[in-house]
Short mmCIF file of C-alpha atoms and ligand atoms in Angstrom, two decimals:
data_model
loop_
_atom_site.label_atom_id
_atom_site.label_comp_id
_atom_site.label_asym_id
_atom_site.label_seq_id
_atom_site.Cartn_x
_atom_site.Cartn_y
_atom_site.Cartn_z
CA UNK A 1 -91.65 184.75 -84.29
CA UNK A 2 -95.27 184.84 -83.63
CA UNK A 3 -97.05 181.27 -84.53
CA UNK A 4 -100.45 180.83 -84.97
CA UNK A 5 -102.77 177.71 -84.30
CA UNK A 6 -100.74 176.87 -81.28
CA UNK A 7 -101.39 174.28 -79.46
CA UNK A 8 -101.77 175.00 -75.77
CA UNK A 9 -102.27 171.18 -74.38
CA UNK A 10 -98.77 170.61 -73.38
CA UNK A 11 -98.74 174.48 -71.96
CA UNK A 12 -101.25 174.20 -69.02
CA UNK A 13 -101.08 171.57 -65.77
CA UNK A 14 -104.99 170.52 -66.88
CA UNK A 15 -103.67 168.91 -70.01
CA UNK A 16 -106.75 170.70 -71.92
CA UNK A 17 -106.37 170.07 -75.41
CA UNK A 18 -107.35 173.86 -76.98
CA UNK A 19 -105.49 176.17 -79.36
CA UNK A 20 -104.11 179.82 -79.18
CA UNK A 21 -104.94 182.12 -82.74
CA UNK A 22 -101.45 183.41 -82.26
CA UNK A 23 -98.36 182.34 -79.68
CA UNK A 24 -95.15 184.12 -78.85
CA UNK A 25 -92.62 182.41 -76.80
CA UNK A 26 -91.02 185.97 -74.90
CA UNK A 27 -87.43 184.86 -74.11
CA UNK A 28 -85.86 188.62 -74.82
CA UNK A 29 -87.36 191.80 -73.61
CA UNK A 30 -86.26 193.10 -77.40
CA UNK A 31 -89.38 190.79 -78.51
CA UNK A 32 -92.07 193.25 -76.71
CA UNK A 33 -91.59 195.28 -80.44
CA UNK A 34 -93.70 192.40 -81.31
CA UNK A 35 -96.41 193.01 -79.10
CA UNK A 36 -97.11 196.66 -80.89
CA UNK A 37 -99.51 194.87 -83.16
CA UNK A 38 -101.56 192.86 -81.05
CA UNK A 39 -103.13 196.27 -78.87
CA UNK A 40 -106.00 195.98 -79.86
CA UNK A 41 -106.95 192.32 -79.51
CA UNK A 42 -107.40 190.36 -76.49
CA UNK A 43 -103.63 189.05 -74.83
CA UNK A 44 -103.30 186.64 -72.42
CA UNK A 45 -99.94 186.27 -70.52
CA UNK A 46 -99.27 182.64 -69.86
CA UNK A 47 -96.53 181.49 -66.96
CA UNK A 48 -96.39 177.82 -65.96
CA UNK A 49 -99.95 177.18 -67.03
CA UNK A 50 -100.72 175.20 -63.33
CA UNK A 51 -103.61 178.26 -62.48
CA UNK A 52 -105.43 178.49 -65.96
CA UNK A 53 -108.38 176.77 -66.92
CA UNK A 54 -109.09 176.34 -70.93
CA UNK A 55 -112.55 176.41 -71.55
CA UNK A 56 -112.22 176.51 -75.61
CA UNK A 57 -109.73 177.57 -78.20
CA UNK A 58 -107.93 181.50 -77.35
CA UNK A 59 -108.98 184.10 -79.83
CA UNK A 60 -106.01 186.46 -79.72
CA UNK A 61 -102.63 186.35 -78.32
CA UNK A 62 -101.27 183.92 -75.73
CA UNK A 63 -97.45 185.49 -74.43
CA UNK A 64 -95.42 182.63 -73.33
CA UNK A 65 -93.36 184.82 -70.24
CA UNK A 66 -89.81 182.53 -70.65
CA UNK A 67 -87.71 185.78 -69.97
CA UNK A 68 -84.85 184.21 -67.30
CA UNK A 69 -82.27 185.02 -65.04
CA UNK A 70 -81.15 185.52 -61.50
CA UNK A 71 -79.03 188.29 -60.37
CA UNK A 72 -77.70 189.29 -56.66
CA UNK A 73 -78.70 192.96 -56.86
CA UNK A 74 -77.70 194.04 -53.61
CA UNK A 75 -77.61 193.00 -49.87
CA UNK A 76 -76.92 194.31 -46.10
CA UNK A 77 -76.45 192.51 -43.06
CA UNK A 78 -79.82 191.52 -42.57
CA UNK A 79 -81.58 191.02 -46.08
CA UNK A 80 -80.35 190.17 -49.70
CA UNK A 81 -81.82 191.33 -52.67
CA UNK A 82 -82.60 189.03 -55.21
CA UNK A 83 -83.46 189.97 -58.79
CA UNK A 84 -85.48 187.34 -60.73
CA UNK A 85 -86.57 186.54 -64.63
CA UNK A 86 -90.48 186.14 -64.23
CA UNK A 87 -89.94 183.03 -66.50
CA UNK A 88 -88.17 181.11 -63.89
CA UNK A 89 -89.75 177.94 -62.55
CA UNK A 90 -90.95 178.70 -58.78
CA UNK A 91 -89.43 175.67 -57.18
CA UNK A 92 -86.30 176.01 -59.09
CA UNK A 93 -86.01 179.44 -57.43
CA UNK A 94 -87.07 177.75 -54.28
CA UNK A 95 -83.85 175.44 -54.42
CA UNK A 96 -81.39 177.84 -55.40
CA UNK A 97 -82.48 180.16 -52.20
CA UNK A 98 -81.86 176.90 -49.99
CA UNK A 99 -78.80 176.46 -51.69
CA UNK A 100 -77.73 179.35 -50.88
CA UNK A 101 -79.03 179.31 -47.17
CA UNK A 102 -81.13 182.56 -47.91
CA UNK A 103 -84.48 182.21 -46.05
CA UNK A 104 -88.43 183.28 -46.88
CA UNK A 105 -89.35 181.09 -49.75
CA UNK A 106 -89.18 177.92 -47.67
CA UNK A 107 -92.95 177.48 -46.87
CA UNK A 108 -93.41 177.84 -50.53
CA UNK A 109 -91.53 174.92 -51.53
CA UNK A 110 -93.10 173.13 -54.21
CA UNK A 111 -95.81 175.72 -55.31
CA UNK A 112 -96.11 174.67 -59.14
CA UNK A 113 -95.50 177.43 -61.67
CA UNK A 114 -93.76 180.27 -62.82
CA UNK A 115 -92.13 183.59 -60.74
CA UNK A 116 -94.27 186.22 -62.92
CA UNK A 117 -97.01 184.15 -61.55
CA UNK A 118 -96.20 185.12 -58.24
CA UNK A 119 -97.08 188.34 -57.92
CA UNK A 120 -99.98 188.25 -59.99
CA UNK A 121 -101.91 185.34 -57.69
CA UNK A 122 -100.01 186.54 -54.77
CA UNK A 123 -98.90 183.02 -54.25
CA UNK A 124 -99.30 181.43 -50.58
CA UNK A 125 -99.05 178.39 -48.46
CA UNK A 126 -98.44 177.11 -44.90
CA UNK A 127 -99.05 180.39 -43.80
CA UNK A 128 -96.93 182.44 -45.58
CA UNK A 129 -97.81 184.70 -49.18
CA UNK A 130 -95.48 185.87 -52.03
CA UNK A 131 -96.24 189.28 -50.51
CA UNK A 132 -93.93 188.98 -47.47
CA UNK A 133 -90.91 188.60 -49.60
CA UNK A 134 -91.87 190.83 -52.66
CA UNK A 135 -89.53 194.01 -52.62
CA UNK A 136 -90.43 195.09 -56.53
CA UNK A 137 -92.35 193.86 -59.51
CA UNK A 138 -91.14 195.06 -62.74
CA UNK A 139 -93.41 195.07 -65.44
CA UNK A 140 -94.08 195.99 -69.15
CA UNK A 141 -97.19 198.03 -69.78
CA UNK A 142 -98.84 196.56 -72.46
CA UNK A 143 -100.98 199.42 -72.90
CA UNK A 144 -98.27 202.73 -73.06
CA UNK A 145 -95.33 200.66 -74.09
CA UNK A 146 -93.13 201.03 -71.51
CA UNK A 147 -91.76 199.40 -68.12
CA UNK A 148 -93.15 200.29 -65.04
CA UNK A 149 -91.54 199.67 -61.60
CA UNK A 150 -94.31 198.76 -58.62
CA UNK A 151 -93.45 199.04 -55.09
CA UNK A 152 -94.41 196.21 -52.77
CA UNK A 153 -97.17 199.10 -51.93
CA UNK A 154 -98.18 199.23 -55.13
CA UNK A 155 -99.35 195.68 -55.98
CA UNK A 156 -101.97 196.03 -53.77
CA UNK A 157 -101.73 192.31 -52.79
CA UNK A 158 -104.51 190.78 -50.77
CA UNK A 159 -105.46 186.64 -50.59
CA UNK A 160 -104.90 185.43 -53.97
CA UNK A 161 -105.15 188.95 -55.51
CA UNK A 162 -103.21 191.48 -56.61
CA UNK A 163 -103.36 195.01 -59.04
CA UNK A 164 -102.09 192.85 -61.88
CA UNK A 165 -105.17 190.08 -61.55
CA UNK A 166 -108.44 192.72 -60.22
CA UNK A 167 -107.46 195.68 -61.25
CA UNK A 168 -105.50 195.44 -64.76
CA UNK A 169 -105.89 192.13 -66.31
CA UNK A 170 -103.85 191.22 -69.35
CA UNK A 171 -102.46 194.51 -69.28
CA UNK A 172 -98.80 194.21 -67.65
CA UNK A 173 -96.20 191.61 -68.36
CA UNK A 174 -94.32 190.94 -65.54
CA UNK A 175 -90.45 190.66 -66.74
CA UNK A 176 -88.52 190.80 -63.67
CA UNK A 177 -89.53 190.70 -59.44
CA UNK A 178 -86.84 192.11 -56.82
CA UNK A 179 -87.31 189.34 -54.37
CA UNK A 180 -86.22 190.36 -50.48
CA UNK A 181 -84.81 187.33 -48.42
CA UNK A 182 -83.44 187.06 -45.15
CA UNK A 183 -80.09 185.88 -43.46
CA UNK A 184 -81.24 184.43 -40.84
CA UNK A 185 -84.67 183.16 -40.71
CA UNK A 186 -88.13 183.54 -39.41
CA UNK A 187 -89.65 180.56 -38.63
CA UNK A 188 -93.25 180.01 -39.39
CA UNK A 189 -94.41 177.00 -38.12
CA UNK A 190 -97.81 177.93 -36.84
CA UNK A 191 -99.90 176.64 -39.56
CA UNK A 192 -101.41 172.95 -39.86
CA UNK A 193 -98.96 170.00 -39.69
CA UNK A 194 -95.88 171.71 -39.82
CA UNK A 195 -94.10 171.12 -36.63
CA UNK A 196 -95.65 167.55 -36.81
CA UNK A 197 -94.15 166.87 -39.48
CA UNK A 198 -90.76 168.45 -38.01
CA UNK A 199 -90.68 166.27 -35.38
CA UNK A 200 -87.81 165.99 -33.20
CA UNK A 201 -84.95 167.25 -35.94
CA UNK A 202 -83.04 171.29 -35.61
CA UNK A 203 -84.77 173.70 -37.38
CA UNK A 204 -83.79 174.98 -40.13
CA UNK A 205 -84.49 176.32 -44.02
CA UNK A 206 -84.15 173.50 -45.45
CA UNK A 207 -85.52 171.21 -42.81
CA UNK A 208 -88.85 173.56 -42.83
CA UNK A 209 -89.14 173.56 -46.90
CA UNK A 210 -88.52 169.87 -46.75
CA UNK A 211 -91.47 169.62 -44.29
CA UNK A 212 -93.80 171.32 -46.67
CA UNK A 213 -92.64 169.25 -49.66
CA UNK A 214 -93.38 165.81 -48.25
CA UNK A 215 -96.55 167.48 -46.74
CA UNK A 216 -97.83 168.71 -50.24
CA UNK A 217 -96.40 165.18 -51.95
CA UNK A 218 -98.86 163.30 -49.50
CA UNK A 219 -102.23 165.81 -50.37
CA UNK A 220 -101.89 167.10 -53.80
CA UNK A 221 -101.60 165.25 -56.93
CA UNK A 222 -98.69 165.57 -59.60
CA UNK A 223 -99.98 167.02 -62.53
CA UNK A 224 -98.20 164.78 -64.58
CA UNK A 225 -99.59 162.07 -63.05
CA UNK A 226 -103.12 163.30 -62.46
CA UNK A 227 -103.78 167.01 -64.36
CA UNK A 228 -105.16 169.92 -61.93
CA UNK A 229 -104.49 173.34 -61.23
CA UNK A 230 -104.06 172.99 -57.39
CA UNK A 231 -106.81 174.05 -55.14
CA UNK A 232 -109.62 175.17 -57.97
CA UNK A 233 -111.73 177.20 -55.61
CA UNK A 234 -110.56 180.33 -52.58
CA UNK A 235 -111.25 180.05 -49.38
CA UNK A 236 -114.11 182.11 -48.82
CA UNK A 237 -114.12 184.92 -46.26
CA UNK A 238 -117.78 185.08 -44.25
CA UNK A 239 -118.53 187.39 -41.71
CA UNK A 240 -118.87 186.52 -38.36
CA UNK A 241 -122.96 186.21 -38.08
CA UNK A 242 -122.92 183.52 -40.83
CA UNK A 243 -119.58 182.18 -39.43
CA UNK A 244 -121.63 181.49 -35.84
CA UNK A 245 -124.62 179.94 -37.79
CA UNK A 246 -122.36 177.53 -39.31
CA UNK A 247 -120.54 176.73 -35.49
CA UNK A 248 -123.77 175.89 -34.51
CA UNK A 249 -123.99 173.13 -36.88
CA UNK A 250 -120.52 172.26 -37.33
CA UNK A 251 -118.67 172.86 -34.15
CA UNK A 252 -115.64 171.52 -36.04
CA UNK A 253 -115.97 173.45 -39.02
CA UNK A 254 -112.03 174.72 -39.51
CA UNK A 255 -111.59 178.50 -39.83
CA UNK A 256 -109.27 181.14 -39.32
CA UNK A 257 -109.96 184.79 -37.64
CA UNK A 258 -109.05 187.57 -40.32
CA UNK A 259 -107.37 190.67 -39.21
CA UNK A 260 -110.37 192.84 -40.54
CA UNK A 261 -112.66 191.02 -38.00
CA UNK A 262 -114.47 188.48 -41.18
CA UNK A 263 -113.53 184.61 -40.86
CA UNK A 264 -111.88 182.47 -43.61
CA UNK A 265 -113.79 178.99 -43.80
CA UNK A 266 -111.83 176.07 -45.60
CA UNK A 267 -113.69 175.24 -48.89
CA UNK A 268 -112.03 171.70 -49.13
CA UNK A 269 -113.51 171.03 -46.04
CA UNK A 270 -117.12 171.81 -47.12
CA UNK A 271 -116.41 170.12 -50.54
CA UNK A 272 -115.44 166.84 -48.20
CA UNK A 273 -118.28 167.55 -45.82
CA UNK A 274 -120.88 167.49 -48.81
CA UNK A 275 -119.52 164.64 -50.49
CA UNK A 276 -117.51 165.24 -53.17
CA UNK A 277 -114.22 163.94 -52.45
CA UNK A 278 -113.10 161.36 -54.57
CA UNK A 279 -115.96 161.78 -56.76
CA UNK A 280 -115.60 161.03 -60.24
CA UNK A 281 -118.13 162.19 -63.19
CA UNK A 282 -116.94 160.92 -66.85
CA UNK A 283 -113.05 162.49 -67.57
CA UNK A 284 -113.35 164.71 -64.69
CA UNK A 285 -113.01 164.80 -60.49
CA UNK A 286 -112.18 165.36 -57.13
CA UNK A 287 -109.12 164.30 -55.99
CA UNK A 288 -109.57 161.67 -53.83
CA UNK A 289 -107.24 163.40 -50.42
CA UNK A 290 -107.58 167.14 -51.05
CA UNK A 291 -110.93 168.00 -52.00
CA UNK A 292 -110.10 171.55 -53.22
CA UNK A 293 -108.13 170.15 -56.07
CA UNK A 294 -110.23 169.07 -59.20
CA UNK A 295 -108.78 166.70 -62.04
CA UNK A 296 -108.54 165.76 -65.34
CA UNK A 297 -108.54 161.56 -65.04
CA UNK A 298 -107.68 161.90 -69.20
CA UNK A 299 -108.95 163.30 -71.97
CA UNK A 300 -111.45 166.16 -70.07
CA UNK A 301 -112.47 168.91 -71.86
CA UNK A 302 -112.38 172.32 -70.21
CA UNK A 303 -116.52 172.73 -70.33
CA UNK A 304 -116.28 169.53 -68.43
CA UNK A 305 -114.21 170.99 -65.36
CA UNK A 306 -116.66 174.49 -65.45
CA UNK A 307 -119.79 172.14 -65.45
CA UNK A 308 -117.94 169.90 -62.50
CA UNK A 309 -117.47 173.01 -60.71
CA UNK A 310 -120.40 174.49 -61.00
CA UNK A 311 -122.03 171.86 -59.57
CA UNK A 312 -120.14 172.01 -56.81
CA UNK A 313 -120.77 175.81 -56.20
CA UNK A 314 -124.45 175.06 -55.99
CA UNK A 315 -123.99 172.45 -53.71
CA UNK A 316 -122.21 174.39 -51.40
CA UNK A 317 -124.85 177.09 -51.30
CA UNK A 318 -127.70 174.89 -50.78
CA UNK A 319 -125.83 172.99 -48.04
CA UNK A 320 -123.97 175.81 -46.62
CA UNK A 321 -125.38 179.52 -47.70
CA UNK A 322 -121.92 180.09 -48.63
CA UNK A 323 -120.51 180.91 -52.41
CA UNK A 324 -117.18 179.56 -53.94
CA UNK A 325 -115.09 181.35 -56.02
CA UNK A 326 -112.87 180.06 -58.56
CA UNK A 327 -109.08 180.57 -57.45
CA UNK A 328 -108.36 179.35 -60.87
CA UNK A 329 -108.50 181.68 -63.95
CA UNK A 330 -110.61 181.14 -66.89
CA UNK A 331 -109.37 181.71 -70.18
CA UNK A 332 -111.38 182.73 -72.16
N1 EPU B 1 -109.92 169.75 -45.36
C1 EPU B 1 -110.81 168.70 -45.29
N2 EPU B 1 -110.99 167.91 -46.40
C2 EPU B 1 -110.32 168.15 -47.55
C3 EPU B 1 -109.42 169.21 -47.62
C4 EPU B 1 -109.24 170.01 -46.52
O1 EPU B 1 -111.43 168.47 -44.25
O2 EPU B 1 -110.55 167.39 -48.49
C5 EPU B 1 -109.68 170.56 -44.15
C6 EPU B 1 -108.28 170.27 -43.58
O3 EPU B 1 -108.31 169.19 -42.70
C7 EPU B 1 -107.96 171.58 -42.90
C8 EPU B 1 -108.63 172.62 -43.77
O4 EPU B 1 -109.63 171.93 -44.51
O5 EPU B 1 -108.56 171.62 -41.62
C9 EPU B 1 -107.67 173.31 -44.71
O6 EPU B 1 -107.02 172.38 -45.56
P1 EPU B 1 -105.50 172.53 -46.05
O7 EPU B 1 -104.59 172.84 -44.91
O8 EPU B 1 -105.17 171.36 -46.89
O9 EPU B 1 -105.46 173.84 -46.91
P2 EPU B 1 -106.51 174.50 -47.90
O10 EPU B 1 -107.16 175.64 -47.20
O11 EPU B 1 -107.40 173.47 -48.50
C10 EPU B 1 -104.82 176.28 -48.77
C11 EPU B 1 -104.36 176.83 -50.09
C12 EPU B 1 -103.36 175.88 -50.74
C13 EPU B 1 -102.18 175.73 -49.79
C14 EPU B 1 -102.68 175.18 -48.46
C15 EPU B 1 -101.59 175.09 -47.42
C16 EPU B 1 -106.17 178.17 -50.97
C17 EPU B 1 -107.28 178.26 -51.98
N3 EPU B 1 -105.49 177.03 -50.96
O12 EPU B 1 -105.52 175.08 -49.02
O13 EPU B 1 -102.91 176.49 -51.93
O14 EPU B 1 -101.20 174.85 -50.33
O15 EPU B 1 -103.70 176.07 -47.93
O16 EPU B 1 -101.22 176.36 -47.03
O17 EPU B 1 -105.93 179.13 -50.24
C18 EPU B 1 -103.29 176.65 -54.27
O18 EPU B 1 -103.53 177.85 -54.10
O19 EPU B 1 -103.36 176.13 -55.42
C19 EPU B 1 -102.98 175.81 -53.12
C20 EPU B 1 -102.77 174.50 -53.25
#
């Protein structure tokens, strides 16, 4: 059940051709047995593939999380719990809720990926994050054998971050999330072009997740038309001193007040401001109307996309004092 010299190419939204030592597609939860073996050497768990950057071949295990299924686990007047297989596809989940006229994942339309992934990136956009709808995270401990149930609590989520990404790496396989959706919904309209692109028409669910889709179509690339792993670097958070410096420069510069008194500054927007966009050096590149997004114009090799970026980094400090971090995960 476990094949080795796997290729990984058609498995991750770069389309980086590189090879896993071992590969097990987990479609039951009976096949975590299999795991037993594999303790000691390195695992990685692999969703959707659209957040992972290959830089060579994977020594050790890749897990393949296909373990599926949505189940209606319980519900009150106001909320309805949603139990979810974290090998789902996101936007497939996405479509069902709308179907279903049950409200919170509608700013996250179109978010490429898996549901285990959720959690683990704490997934946002259009100013909403996977946290606001997480109820539970069930996961298999890789380390004691056994399930373990987090609380929303628990995860410790934060902007792109979680307990499952800082804090335990490769060492839980999310199997299962209890998601927490609403009856009636909250609108959250208050970020970027939303209610622009809303115009005149009633709100609703699926009008709002319909607004986000053609609002995504029109900035970020398809990754099987151009390969990328969606924005490639975080926002970074400044304080306010440098934040002020930079006004004085920039008195444009986008950025958005945190509730712990630091500033988040939008990387794209320095990327644009120093050039980049569009940019194209051998296989590899900016996209050409989201600068945050790098791609794979054919054939790039993972070492290729590190070197791209780390130009980029440097860039940024020299021009800006300020230090990008990868929102993408390296393997290895
Ligand atoms: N901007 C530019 N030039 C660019 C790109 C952006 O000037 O090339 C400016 C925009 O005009 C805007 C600001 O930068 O004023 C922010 O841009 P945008 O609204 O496109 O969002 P973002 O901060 O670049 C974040 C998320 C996206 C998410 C969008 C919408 C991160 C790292 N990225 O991007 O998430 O879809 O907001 O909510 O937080 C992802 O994580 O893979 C992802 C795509």
């Amino acid at each position: 059940m476990i094949s080795y010299q796997h290729s990984l190419k058609e498995l991750n939204s770069f389309g980086i051709a590189a090879q896993a030592e071992a590969y097990l597609a987990l479609d039951t939860l009976a096949k975590l047995s299999l795991l037993r073996d594999w303790r000691e050497r390195p695992n990685y768990i692999l969703g959707g593939g659209s957040n992972i950057l290959l830089r060579g071949d994977i020594s050790g295990l890749v897990i393949h999380n296909q373990l599926k299924g949505k189940r209606l686990i319980g519900q009150d007047k106001d909320f309805i719990y949603l139990e979810v297989g974290a090998g789902e596809n996101w936007q497939e989940l996405v479509l069902y809720c709308l179907a279903n006229n049950w409200a919170g994942l509608e700013n996250l339309a179109l978010i490429p990926g898996s549901v285990g992934a959720a959690p683990v990136q704490n997934i946002g956009a259009y100013g909403v994050e996977f946290s606001e709808v997480c109820h539970l995270v069930q996961a298999w401990d890789c380390k004691y054998q056994e399930m373990r149930k987090f609380e929303q609590e628990d995860c410790r989520f934060g902007y792109r971050d979680s307990v499952f990404k800082s804090v335990y790496p490769g060492r839980f396989i999310i199997c299962s999330l209890v998601l927490k959706l609403r009856r009636q919904p909250v609108f959250r309209l208050e970020y970027g072009s939303i209610r622009e692109e809303l115009g005149e028409q009633p709100l609703s669910i699926r009008a709002v997740a319909e607004a986000v889709m053609r609002i995504r179509r029109a900035k970020l690339p398809d990754p099987k038309v151009l390969p990328n792993a969606g924005s490639f670097f975080k926002n970074p958070i400044v304080s306010k001193v440098i934040l002020d410096k930079l006004l004085a420069q920039y008195p444009k510069m986008p950025h958005y007040p945190q509730a712990d008194g630091k500033v988040k500054l939008a990387a794209g927007w320095l990327i644009d401001q120093a050039a980049w966009k569009g940019k194209k050096i051998g296989a590899v590149g900016v996209h050409d109307r989201q600068a945050l997004v790098l791609v794979n114009h054919g054939g790039a090799k993972g070492k290729e996309i590190v070197q791209l970026a780390e130009a980029i980094q440097q860039d940024i400090v020299k021009k800006f004092g300020v230090n990008l971090e990868p929102e993408v995960n390296y393997w290895p």
